[in-house]
Coordinates of C-alpha atoms in Angstrom, one line a residue:
M1 CA 0.0 0.0 0.0
A2 CA 1.5 3.3 -1.1
P3 CA 1.1 6.4 1.1
L4 CA -1.8 8.5 0.0
S5 CA -1.8 12.2 -0.7
A6 CA -3.5 14.4 1.9
P7 CA -6.8 14.9 -0.1
S8 CA -6.9 11.2 -1.0
C9 CA -6.2 10.2 2.5
A10 CA -9.0 12.3 3.9
F11 CA -11.4 10.6 1.4
A12 CA -10.0 7.2 2.3
L13 CA -10.6 7.8 6.0
L14 CA -14.2 8.4 5.2
F15 CA -14.5 5.6 2.7
L16 CA -12.3 2.8 4.2
C17 CA -12.9 3.4 7.9
A18 CA -16.5 4.2 8.4
A19 CA -17.7 4.8 12.0
V20 CA -18.6 1.6 13.8
E21 CA -22.3 1.4 14.5
G22 CA -23.3 1.6 18.2
V23 CA -20.4 3.6 19.5
S24 CA -19.6 7.3 19.8
S25 CA -18.8 9.4 16.7
K26 CA -15.1 9.0 17.5
R27 CA -13.9 5.6 16.6
P28 CA -13.1 3.3 19.5
N29 CA -9.7 3.2 21.0
I30 CA -7.9 -0.2 21.2
V31 CA -5.4 -1.5 23.7
L32 CA -3.6 -4.8 23.3
I33 CA -1.6 -6.1 26.3
L34 CA 0.6 -9.0 25.2
T35 CA 2.5 -11.2 27.6
D36 CA 5.5 -13.4 26.6
D37 CA 5.3 -17.2 27.1
Q38 CA 2.2 -17.1 29.3
D39 CA 0.3 -20.4 29.3
V40 CA -3.3 -20.9 30.2
V41 CA -3.4 -24.7 30.5
L42 CA -1.0 -24.8 33.5
G43 CA -2.6 -22.0 35.5
G44 CA -0.9 -19.0 33.9
M45 CA -3.8 -16.7 34.6
T46 CA -3.9 -17.6 38.3
P47 CA -1.6 -14.8 39.6
L48 CA -3.5 -12.1 37.6
K49 CA -6.4 -11.4 39.9
K50 CA -6.7 -7.7 38.9
T51 CA -6.6 -8.6 35.2
R52 CA -9.3 -11.2 35.5
K53 CA -11.5 -8.7 37.6
L54 CA -10.9 -5.7 35.4
I55 CA -11.0 -7.3 32.0
G56 CA -12.5 -10.8 32.2
D57 CA -15.2 -10.1 34.7
L58 CA -16.2 -6.9 32.9
G59 CA -16.0 -8.5 29.4
T60 CA -15.6 -11.8 27.7
T61 CA -13.1 -14.6 28.4
F62 CA -12.4 -16.8 25.4
N63 CA -11.7 -20.5 26.3
N64 CA -10.4 -21.9 23.1
V65 CA -7.7 -19.6 21.7
Y66 CA -4.7 -21.0 19.9
V67 CA -1.5 -19.6 18.4
A68 CA -0.5 -20.1 14.8
S69 CA 2.9 -21.2 15.9
P70 CA 4.1 -21.9 19.5
L71 CA 7.2 -19.6 19.4
C72 CA 7.6 -15.9 20.0
C73 CA 8.7 -14.5 16.7
P74 CA 6.4 -16.4 14.3
S75 CA 3.5 -16.0 16.7
R76 CA 4.0 -12.2 17.0
A77 CA 4.3 -12.0 13.2
S78 CA 0.9 -13.7 13.0
I79 CA -0.6 -11.2 15.4
L80 CA 0.8 -8.2 13.4
T81 CA -0.1 -9.6 10.0
G82 CA -3.2 -11.7 10.6
K83 CA -1.6 -14.4 8.7
Y84 CA -0.4 -18.0 9.2
P85 CA 3.4 -18.6 9.1
H86 CA 3.3 -20.1 5.6
N87 CA 2.0 -16.7 4.4
H88 CA 4.1 -14.2 6.5
R89 CA 7.2 -16.5 6.1
V90 CA 8.5 -16.0 9.7
F91 CA 9.3 -19.5 10.9
N92 CA 11.4 -19.3 14.0
N93 CA 13.4 -16.8 16.2
T94 CA 16.4 -16.4 14.0
L95 CA 17.2 -13.9 11.2
E96 CA 17.6 -17.0 8.9
G97 CA 14.0 -17.9 10.0
N98 CA 12.9 -14.4 8.8
C99 CA 12.5 -12.9 12.3
S100 CA 12.7 -9.2 11.9
S101 CA 14.8 -9.7 8.7
K102 CA 15.1 -7.3 5.8
A103 CA 12.7 -9.6 3.9
W104 CA 10.1 -9.3 6.7
Q105 CA 10.5 -5.5 6.8
K106 CA 10.1 -5.2 3.0
T107 CA 7.2 -7.6 2.4
Q108 CA 5.2 -7.7 5.6
E109 CA 5.7 -4.7 7.8
P110 CA 4.1 -2.2 5.4
N111 CA 0.8 -4.2 5.6
T112 CA 0.5 -4.9 9.3
F113 CA -2.6 -3.8 11.1
P114 CA -0.9 -0.8 12.8
A115 CA 0.2 0.5 9.4
I116 CA -3.4 0.2 8.1
L117 CA -4.8 1.8 11.3
Q118 CA -2.4 4.7 11.0
R119 CA -2.5 5.2 7.3
Y120 CA -6.2 4.7 6.5
C121 CA -8.1 5.1 9.7
G122 CA -6.5 8.1 11.3
Y123 CA -5.4 6.2 14.5
R124 CA -2.5 7.5 16.7
T125 CA -0.4 4.4 17.4
F126 CA 1.8 3.5 20.3
F127 CA 4.1 0.5 20.9
A128 CA 6.0 -0.4 24.0
G129 CA 8.0 -3.5 24.8
K130 CA 9.2 -6.6 23.0
Y131 CA 8.5 -6.5 19.2
L132 CA 10.3 -9.4 17.5
N133 CA 13.2 -11.4 18.9
E134 CA 15.8 -10.2 16.4
Y135 CA 14.6 -6.6 16.3
G136 CA 17.6 -4.2 16.6
S137 CA 20.0 -6.5 14.8
E138 CA 22.6 -4.4 13.0
I139 CA 22.4 -6.4 9.8
A140 CA 18.6 -5.8 9.7
G141 CA 18.7 -2.0 10.2
G142 CA 19.5 -1.8 13.9
I143 CA 17.4 0.1 16.4
E144 CA 17.2 3.0 14.0
H145 CA 14.6 1.0 12.2
V146 CA 11.0 2.0 13.2
P147 CA 8.5 -0.2 11.5
P148 CA 5.8 1.6 9.5
G149 CA 2.6 2.3 11.3
W150 CA 3.9 3.5 14.7
D151 CA 3.8 7.1 15.9
H152 CA 5.3 6.4 19.3
W153 CA 7.9 3.6 19.5
Y154 CA 9.5 2.2 22.6
A155 CA 10.8 -1.2 21.4
L156 CA 13.1 -3.6 23.2
A157 CA 16.3 -4.6 21.3
K158 CA 16.3 -8.4 21.0
N159 CA 14.7 -10.8 23.4
S160 CA 13.0 -10.3 26.8
K161 CA 14.9 -8.9 29.7
Y162 CA 14.0 -7.1 32.9
Y163 CA 17.2 -5.1 33.5
N164 CA 20.3 -4.1 31.5
Y165 CA 18.6 -3.7 28.1
T166 CA 18.4 -1.1 25.3
L167 CA 15.2 0.5 24.0
S168 CA 14.7 2.0 20.6
V169 CA 12.8 5.2 21.5
N170 CA 11.6 6.4 18.1
G171 CA 14.8 5.1 16.5
K172 CA 17.2 6.4 19.1
P173 CA 19.0 4.1 21.7
Q174 CA 18.0 4.4 25.3
H175 CA 20.2 2.3 27.6
H176 CA 19.0 0.9 31.0
G177 CA 20.8 -0.7 33.9
Q178 CA 19.6 -2.5 37.0
N179 CA 18.0 0.2 39.2
Y180 CA 14.6 -1.1 40.0
S181 CA 12.8 2.3 40.2
Q182 CA 14.2 3.4 36.8
D183 CA 14.8 0.3 34.8
Y184 CA 12.6 -2.6 35.7
L185 CA 11.1 -3.1 32.2
T186 CA 7.5 -4.1 33.1
D187 CA 7.2 -1.0 35.2
L188 CA 8.8 1.2 32.6
L189 CA 6.3 0.0 30.0
S190 CA 3.6 0.9 32.4
N191 CA 5.0 4.4 33.0
V192 CA 5.4 5.3 29.3
S193 CA 2.0 3.9 28.6
L194 CA 0.4 6.2 31.2
E195 CA 2.4 9.1 29.9
F196 CA 1.0 8.5 26.4
L197 CA -2.5 8.4 27.7
E198 CA -2.0 11.6 29.7
Y199 CA -0.6 13.6 26.8
R200 CA -2.4 11.9 23.8
T201 CA -4.0 14.0 21.2
K202 CA -7.6 14.3 22.3
Y203 CA -10.5 13.4 20.0
V204 CA -8.2 11.2 17.9
P205 CA -8.6 7.4 18.3
F206 CA -5.6 5.5 19.4
F207 CA -4.2 2.0 19.3
M208 CA -1.8 0.9 22.1
M209 CA 0.3 -2.3 22.1
I210 CA 2.0 -3.0 25.4
S211 CA 4.2 -6.0 25.1
T212 CA 5.6 -7.1 28.4
P213 CA 8.7 -9.3 29.0
A214 CA 6.9 -11.4 31.6
P215 CA 6.8 -14.3 32.2
H216 CA 9.6 -15.0 29.8
S217 CA 13.0 -16.1 31.1
P218 CA 15.2 -14.9 32.9
W219 CA 12.1 -14.6 35.2
T220 CA 13.3 -11.7 37.2
P221 CA 10.5 -10.6 39.6
A222 CA 10.2 -7.1 41.0
P223 CA 11.8 -6.9 44.5
Q224 CA 8.4 -6.6 46.3
Y225 CA 7.3 -9.9 44.7
E226 CA 10.4 -12.1 45.3
K227 CA 8.8 -14.0 48.2
S228 CA 5.4 -14.6 46.6
F229 CA 4.2 -18.1 45.8
L230 CA 7.1 -19.8 47.7
D231 CA 4.9 -22.8 48.4
V232 CA 3.8 -23.2 44.7
K233 CA 5.2 -26.0 42.5
A234 CA 4.6 -26.7 38.8
P235 CA 1.3 -28.7 38.4
R236 CA 1.7 -32.5 38.7
N237 CA -1.0 -33.3 36.2
T238 CA -1.2 -36.7 34.5
N239 CA 1.3 -35.8 31.7
F240 CA 3.9 -34.5 34.2
N241 CA 7.2 -36.4 34.3
I242 CA 6.0 -39.3 32.2
H243 CA 7.5 -40.8 29.1
G244 CA 6.1 -39.5 25.8
K245 CA 5.5 -42.9 24.3
D246 CA 4.2 -43.1 20.7
K247 CA 5.3 -39.5 20.2
H248 CA 7.8 -37.8 17.9
W249 CA 11.4 -38.9 18.6
L250 CA 12.2 -35.5 20.2
I251 CA 9.6 -36.1 22.9
R252 CA 10.6 -39.7 23.3
Q253 CA 14.3 -38.8 23.9
A254 CA 13.4 -37.0 27.2
K255 CA 14.8 -38.8 30.2
T256 CA 12.0 -40.3 32.4
P257 CA 11.8 -39.9 35.3
M258 CA 13.4 -36.5 35.4
T259 CA 16.4 -35.9 37.6
N260 CA 15.8 -34.2 41.0
S261 CA 17.8 -31.2 39.8
S262 CA 15.6 -30.8 36.7
I263 CA 12.4 -30.9 38.8
H264 CA 13.9 -28.4 41.3
F265 CA 14.8 -26.2 38.3
L266 CA 11.4 -26.2 36.7
D267 CA 9.6 -25.7 40.0
N268 CA 11.7 -22.7 40.7
A269 CA 11.1 -21.4 37.1
F270 CA 7.3 -21.9 37.6
R271 CA 7.3 -19.8 40.8
K272 CA 9.4 -17.0 39.3
R273 CA 7.2 -16.9 36.2
W274 CA 4.2 -16.3 38.5
Q275 CA 6.1 -13.7 40.4
T276 CA 6.9 -11.7 37.3
L277 CA 3.2 -11.7 36.3
L278 CA 2.3 -9.8 39.4
S279 CA 3.9 -6.7 37.9
V280 CA 1.9 -7.3 34.7
D281 CA -1.2 -7.4 36.9
D282 CA -0.2 -4.0 38.3
L283 CA 0.3 -2.6 34.8
V284 CA -3.1 -3.7 33.7
E285 CA -4.7 -2.0 36.8
K286 CA -2.8 1.2 36.2
V287 CA -3.7 1.3 32.5
V288 CA -7.4 0.7 33.2
K289 CA -7.5 3.3 35.9
K290 CA -5.7 5.8 33.7
L291 CA -8.2 5.2 30.8
D292 CA -11.0 5.9 33.3
A293 CA -9.3 9.1 34.6
V294 CA -8.9 10.5 31.1
K295 CA -12.5 9.5 30.3
E296 CA -11.6 7.1 27.5
L297 CA -12.4 3.8 29.3
E298 CA -16.0 3.5 28.0
N299 CA -14.8 3.9 24.4
T300 CA -11.8 1.6 24.6
Y301 CA -11.5 -2.1 23.7
I302 CA -8.9 -3.8 25.9
F303 CA -7.4 -7.2 24.8
F304 CA -5.2 -9.3 27.0
T305 CA -3.4 -12.3 25.6
S306 CA 0.0 -14.1 25.2
D307 CA 2.2 -15.0 22.2
N308 CA 2.4 -18.7 23.1
G309 CA 2.0 -21.2 26.0
Y310 CA 4.7 -23.0 28.0
H311 CA 5.5 -26.3 29.6
T312 CA 7.2 -27.2 32.9
G313 CA 7.8 -31.0 33.1
Q314 CA 5.1 -32.3 30.8
F315 CA 6.3 -35.5 29.0
S316 CA 9.6 -35.0 31.0
L317 CA 10.5 -31.9 29.0
P318 CA 11.8 -29.4 31.6
I319 CA 10.9 -26.0 30.3
D320 CA 10.1 -24.4 27.0
K321 CA 7.4 -24.1 24.3
R322 CA 7.7 -25.1 20.6
Q323 CA 5.7 -28.4 20.9
L324 CA 2.3 -29.2 19.4
Y325 CA 0.5 -29.9 22.7
E326 CA -2.2 -27.8 24.4
F327 CA 0.1 -26.4 27.0
D328 CA 2.3 -24.8 24.3
I329 CA -0.3 -23.7 21.7
K330 CA -3.2 -22.6 23.8
V331 CA -3.3 -19.0 25.3
P332 CA -5.6 -16.7 27.3
L333 CA -7.7 -14.1 25.7
L334 CA -9.8 -11.6 27.7
V335 CA -11.6 -8.7 26.1
R336 CA -13.7 -5.8 27.4
G337 CA -15.0 -2.8 25.6
P338 CA -18.0 -1.0 24.2
G339 CA -21.1 -3.2 23.8
I340 CA -19.4 -6.2 25.5
K341 CA -21.5 -7.7 28.3
S342 CA -19.8 -8.4 31.6
N343 CA -18.7 -11.8 32.9
M344 CA -19.2 -13.7 29.6
S345 CA -17.3 -16.8 28.4
N346 CA -17.0 -18.0 24.8
K347 CA -16.0 -21.4 23.6
M348 CA -15.6 -20.6 19.8
L349 CA -12.4 -21.7 18.2
L350 CA -10.1 -18.7 17.8
A351 CA -6.5 -18.1 16.6
N352 CA -4.2 -15.2 17.2
I353 CA -4.4 -14.5 13.5
D354 CA -7.9 -13.2 14.3
L355 CA -6.6 -10.2 16.3
A356 CA -5.5 -8.1 13.4
P357 CA -8.8 -8.3 11.4
T358 CA -10.6 -7.7 14.7
F359 CA -8.7 -4.4 15.3
L360 CA -9.4 -3.3 11.7
D361 CA -13.0 -4.2 12.0
I362 CA -13.3 -2.2 15.2
A363 CA -11.8 0.8 13.4
G364 CA -14.4 0.5 10.6
Y365 CA -11.9 -0.8 8.0
D366 CA -13.2 -3.3 5.4
V367 CA -11.3 -6.4 6.4
N368 CA -12.1 -8.0 3.0
K369 CA -9.7 -5.5 1.4
T370 CA -6.8 -7.2 3.2
R371 CA -5.3 -10.6 2.5
M372 CA -5.4 -11.7 6.2
D373 CA -6.1 -15.3 7.1
G374 CA -7.9 -14.5 10.3
M375 CA -11.5 -13.7 11.1
S376 CA -12.8 -10.6 12.9
L377 CA -14.1 -11.4 16.5
L378 CA -16.2 -8.3 16.5
P379 CA -19.5 -10.1 15.9
L380 CA -18.7 -12.5 18.8
L381 CA -17.9 -9.5 21.0
N382 CA -21.1 -7.9 20.1
G383 CA -23.1 -11.0 21.0
M384 CA -24.0 -11.9 17.4
V385 CA -22.9 -15.6 17.8
Q386 CA -26.1 -17.0 16.4
N387 CA -25.7 -15.0 13.2
V388 CA -22.1 -15.9 12.6
T389 CA -20.7 -18.9 10.6
W390 CA -17.6 -19.7 12.5
R391 CA -14.7 -22.0 11.9
T392 CA -14.5 -25.6 13.3
D393 CA -10.7 -26.0 12.8
L394 CA -7.5 -24.1 12.5
L395 CA -3.8 -24.6 11.6
V396 CA -0.7 -24.7 13.8
E397 CA 2.7 -24.6 12.1
Y398 CA 6.2 -24.8 13.4
Q399 CA 9.6 -25.1 11.8
G400 CA 12.3 -26.5 14.1
E401 CA 15.6 -25.0 14.9
G402 CA 18.8 -27.1 15.0
H403 CA 22.6 -26.7 14.6
N404 CA 24.8 -28.6 12.1
R405 CA 27.1 -29.3 15.0
S406 CA 26.4 -31.5 18.0
D407 CA 25.3 -29.8 21.2
P408 CA 28.1 -29.9 23.8
T409 CA 25.6 -30.8 26.5
C410 CA 24.2 -33.7 24.5
P411 CA 26.8 -35.0 22.0
S412 CA 25.3 -38.5 21.8
L413 CA 22.3 -37.1 19.9
G414 CA 24.5 -35.8 17.1
P415 CA 23.9 -32.7 15.1
G416 CA 20.5 -31.1 14.5
V417 CA 19.4 -30.5 18.1
T418 CA 19.3 -27.3 20.2
N419 CA 18.0 -26.0 23.5
C420 CA 19.5 -28.9 25.4
F421 CA 19.7 -29.3 29.2
P422 CA 22.7 -30.7 31.1
D423 CA 21.0 -34.0 31.6
C424 CA 20.8 -34.4 27.8
V425 CA 17.2 -33.5 27.1
C426 CA 16.8 -31.3 24.1
E427 CA 13.7 -29.1 23.5
D428 CA 14.1 -28.6 19.7
A429 CA 15.6 -30.0 16.6
Y430 CA 15.7 -29.1 12.9
N431 CA 13.1 -31.9 12.1
N432 CA 10.8 -30.8 14.9
T433 CA 8.9 -29.3 12.0
Y434 CA 5.2 -30.0 11.9
A435 CA 1.8 -28.8 11.0
C436 CA -1.4 -29.6 12.8
V437 CA -5.2 -29.3 12.4
R438 CA -6.9 -28.4 15.7
T439 CA -10.6 -29.2 15.5
I440 CA -13.3 -28.3 18.0
A441 CA -16.8 -29.0 16.7
T442 CA -20.0 -30.5 18.2
P443 CA -19.0 -34.1 17.5
A444 CA -15.2 -33.9 17.9
D445 CA -12.4 -32.4 19.9
L446 CA -9.4 -33.6 17.9
Q447 CA -5.8 -32.7 16.9
Y448 CA -4.1 -34.1 13.8
C449 CA -0.4 -33.4 13.3
E450 CA 2.2 -34.4 10.7
F451 CA 6.0 -34.0 11.0
D452 CA 8.1 -33.0 8.0
D453 CA 10.7 -35.7 8.6
S454 CA 11.9 -38.9 7.1
E455 CA 9.1 -40.8 8.9
V456 CA 6.3 -38.4 8.1
F457 CA 5.4 -39.1 11.7
V458 CA 1.8 -38.6 12.7
E459 CA 0.2 -37.7 16.0
V460 CA -3.5 -37.7 16.6
Y461 CA -5.3 -37.0 19.9
N462 CA -8.9 -37.2 21.0
L463 CA -9.1 -34.5 23.6
T464 CA -12.6 -35.4 24.7
S465 CA -11.3 -38.7 26.3
D466 CA -7.7 -37.7 26.6
P467 CA -7.4 -34.0 27.5
H468 CA -3.7 -34.3 28.5
Q469 CA -2.8 -35.9 25.1
I470 CA -1.1 -38.9 26.6
T471 CA -2.3 -41.5 24.0
N472 CA -1.4 -41.0 20.3
I473 CA -4.3 -42.7 18.4
A474 CA -2.9 -42.3 14.9
K475 CA -2.7 -46.1 14.4
T476 CA -6.1 -46.9 15.9
I477 CA -8.4 -44.0 14.7
D478 CA -10.9 -44.7 12.0
Q479 CA -9.1 -44.6 8.6
E480 CA -11.7 -42.4 7.0
I481 CA -11.2 -39.7 9.7
L482 CA -7.5 -40.0 9.3
E483 CA -7.7 -39.5 5.5
K484 CA -10.0 -36.5 5.9
M485 CA -7.8 -34.9 8.5
N486 CA -4.8 -35.3 6.2
H487 CA -6.7 -33.8 3.4
R488 CA -7.8 -30.9 5.5
L489 CA -4.2 -30.3 6.7
M490 CA -3.1 -29.9 3.1
M491 CA -5.9 -27.5 2.4
L492 CA -5.0 -25.3 5.3
Q493 CA -1.3 -25.4 4.5
S494 CA -2.0 -23.9 1.1
C495 CA -4.7 -21.5 2.2
S496 CA -4.5 -17.7 2.0
G497 CA -7.0 -15.0 3.0
S498 CA -10.6 -16.1 2.8
T499 CA -9.7 -19.7 1.7
C500 CA -8.4 -20.2 5.3
H501 CA -12.1 -19.9 6.4
T502 CA -13.4 -22.9 4.3
P503 CA -15.3 -25.6 6.2
G504 CA -13.5 -28.2 8.3
I505 CA -14.3 -31.9 8.1
Y506 CA -17.0 -31.7 10.8
D507 CA -18.9 -29.0 8.9
P508 CA -21.6 -30.4 6.7
R509 CA -20.3 -28.1 3.9
Y510 CA -16.9 -29.9 3.8
R511 CA -16.1 -31.6 0.5
F512 CA -13.5 -34.4 0.5
D513 CA -11.2 -35.0 -2.5
P514 CA -9.6 -38.5 -1.8
Q515 CA -7.2 -38.0 -4.7
L516 CA -5.3 -35.4 -2.6
M517 CA -4.8 -37.5 0.6
F518 CA -1.5 -38.7 1.9
H519 CA 0.5 -37.0 -0.9
H520 CA 4.0 -37.7 0.4
G521 CA 5.8 -39.0 -2.7
P522 CA 9.1 -37.7 -4.2
D523 CA 7.3 -34.5 -5.3
A524 CA 5.3 -34.0 -2.1
T525 CA 5.0 -30.4 -0.9
K526 CA 7.1 -29.7 2.2
L527 CA 5.5 -28.0 5.1
F528 CA 7.5 -24.9 4.5
H529 CA 8.6 -25.2 0.9
K530 CA 8.9 -21.6 -0.2
T531 CA 12.3 -19.9 0.0
L532 CA 12.7 -16.5 1.6

C-alpha cells in the first residue's frame, strides 16, 4: 500500500474506515496487552487477579484460543499480519528464519494492522515492549529502524529482559541498567503507557500495544514480589514427568523420570514466572484506571493475551514451548469494551491471526480488502454468535531449529538439536517441524499433526477422552477420519485469506477429495517449501 496524498487520505478515511455502529462518533480506542510465554493450561492466569477482575469479569473470556505457531517471533508476526506462518514467512526466532529480517521488513511490515490503522483510519499508534526477537540486529537495520505504522515507538532490542537492556525510542537508543525504580522493564512500560494516555491528542482514536517481557526467562521478579508463591510448584497433572510414548522422537528422547535437579529447576522457574506476572497485573490495573481518569475507558476495547503457551515438566520436558501440545499452543484471551457484556465466556475456536482483522473491523476498515487469514471477532464480542458462521478448525505450524554441529551438553544425539539441558534433554531439533489441524466441533475435539521428517510421523489426539494428550491414536483411529484430516491439513497449509475460512471436516459443507490424501511421494510439498 503506497502512502496517500492528503486529499486522497481524507477521502480514504471516510470511505475505508466508516464509523462503527453503536459507538460514539469518535472511533473506539484499542489497547492490546501481550505477555510473553504465558500459558493458560497450567494456571498461567492464576496470579492475575486484577486482570481477571478488570477485563475478564467486565467482558468476555475466550476459552479456546490458539497460536498459529508456539514460538515468540512467528506468533508475534501472525498477530501483526493476521496471517499463518506459511504466508508471512517467519518460521522461528532467527534472522535466517525471517525474524525481523530485511525480507520481513520489506514484504510484511508495510501491511501490518498498525500500518493500516495509522494510514487509512487516522489512528494514533503507540508501541512499548518486545517486538520481534531479532529486532535491533545491525544487519537488519539496527534500532534506528522504526516499522511503518507506529507514531510512538519504545521497542526492546532483541529478546525479553527485565534489566540491562536497550530500547529504541523512536529510533534512538536508550540504555537501561539495573536500578529497580528506573529500569525494571515491566514498570517502565507501564509508565510510558500512562504518559502516552495523559498527553495523547484528544478526540483522535488511538491504538496501544503494550508487550511485556513477563513471564519469559530470565524470570526476574520485582523486589516486592520475590517472596510470593514460595509454596507453589509446577502442576503435577497426568502428563507431568512421564515418558512420551508413541510421540515424535524429540519427545521420546526426554529422560524419564526427570532428575531431581531438573524438577527443582522447573519448579523454581514456575514460581518465578508467576512472580513476574504480578507486575503485569499492576500494569493492567494502572492502564485501566488511567483510561478511566482521562475519560476514555467506555470507548476503549482492551485485549489481554499471550504469544504462546509454555510447559514445565510435561512429558519430561523441563521448560520451553515449541511443541504441538495444548500447554504450548493454547493461550488466554480476555476482552472488554463498548457493547461487550460483563462476565461472559465464549468457547468458539479462535486463533491469534484473528486479532489483526478484529482491530481493523473495530476501526471500521473493510477487512475484505486485506489478505489476512484470520477472522474478525467483533461479531462475537457484540453477542451476534447465532448469526455468525464460524470455523471448526485451524492450523498450527512450526519449523524446528537445529545446529549442524552437536550440542556440547548432548553429543550423543548428534547434530541437529538445540536448547539442550545438562541431563541431555533437548527441546528442539531441525526436524521438529510439523503442521497440525486443531478441530473443535460439536461431534469432535481432535488434533491431527504431521511432521516433516523422514518418517512423516503422525500424532492424533482425542481431547474429549484424553485432554492431556497422553495417547497417540494415529494407528487406531478410523481410517476415513485420518484421511479427511490429512486432506484438511493440506488445504489449510495452502490457504490464503478467505480460503483459510473454508469448512472443516466436521462442517456439513466440507467436501473431501480423496485424490489429494497422503500426498507424500518424491514430489510432495514440504510443510514450508517456499524460500525466503
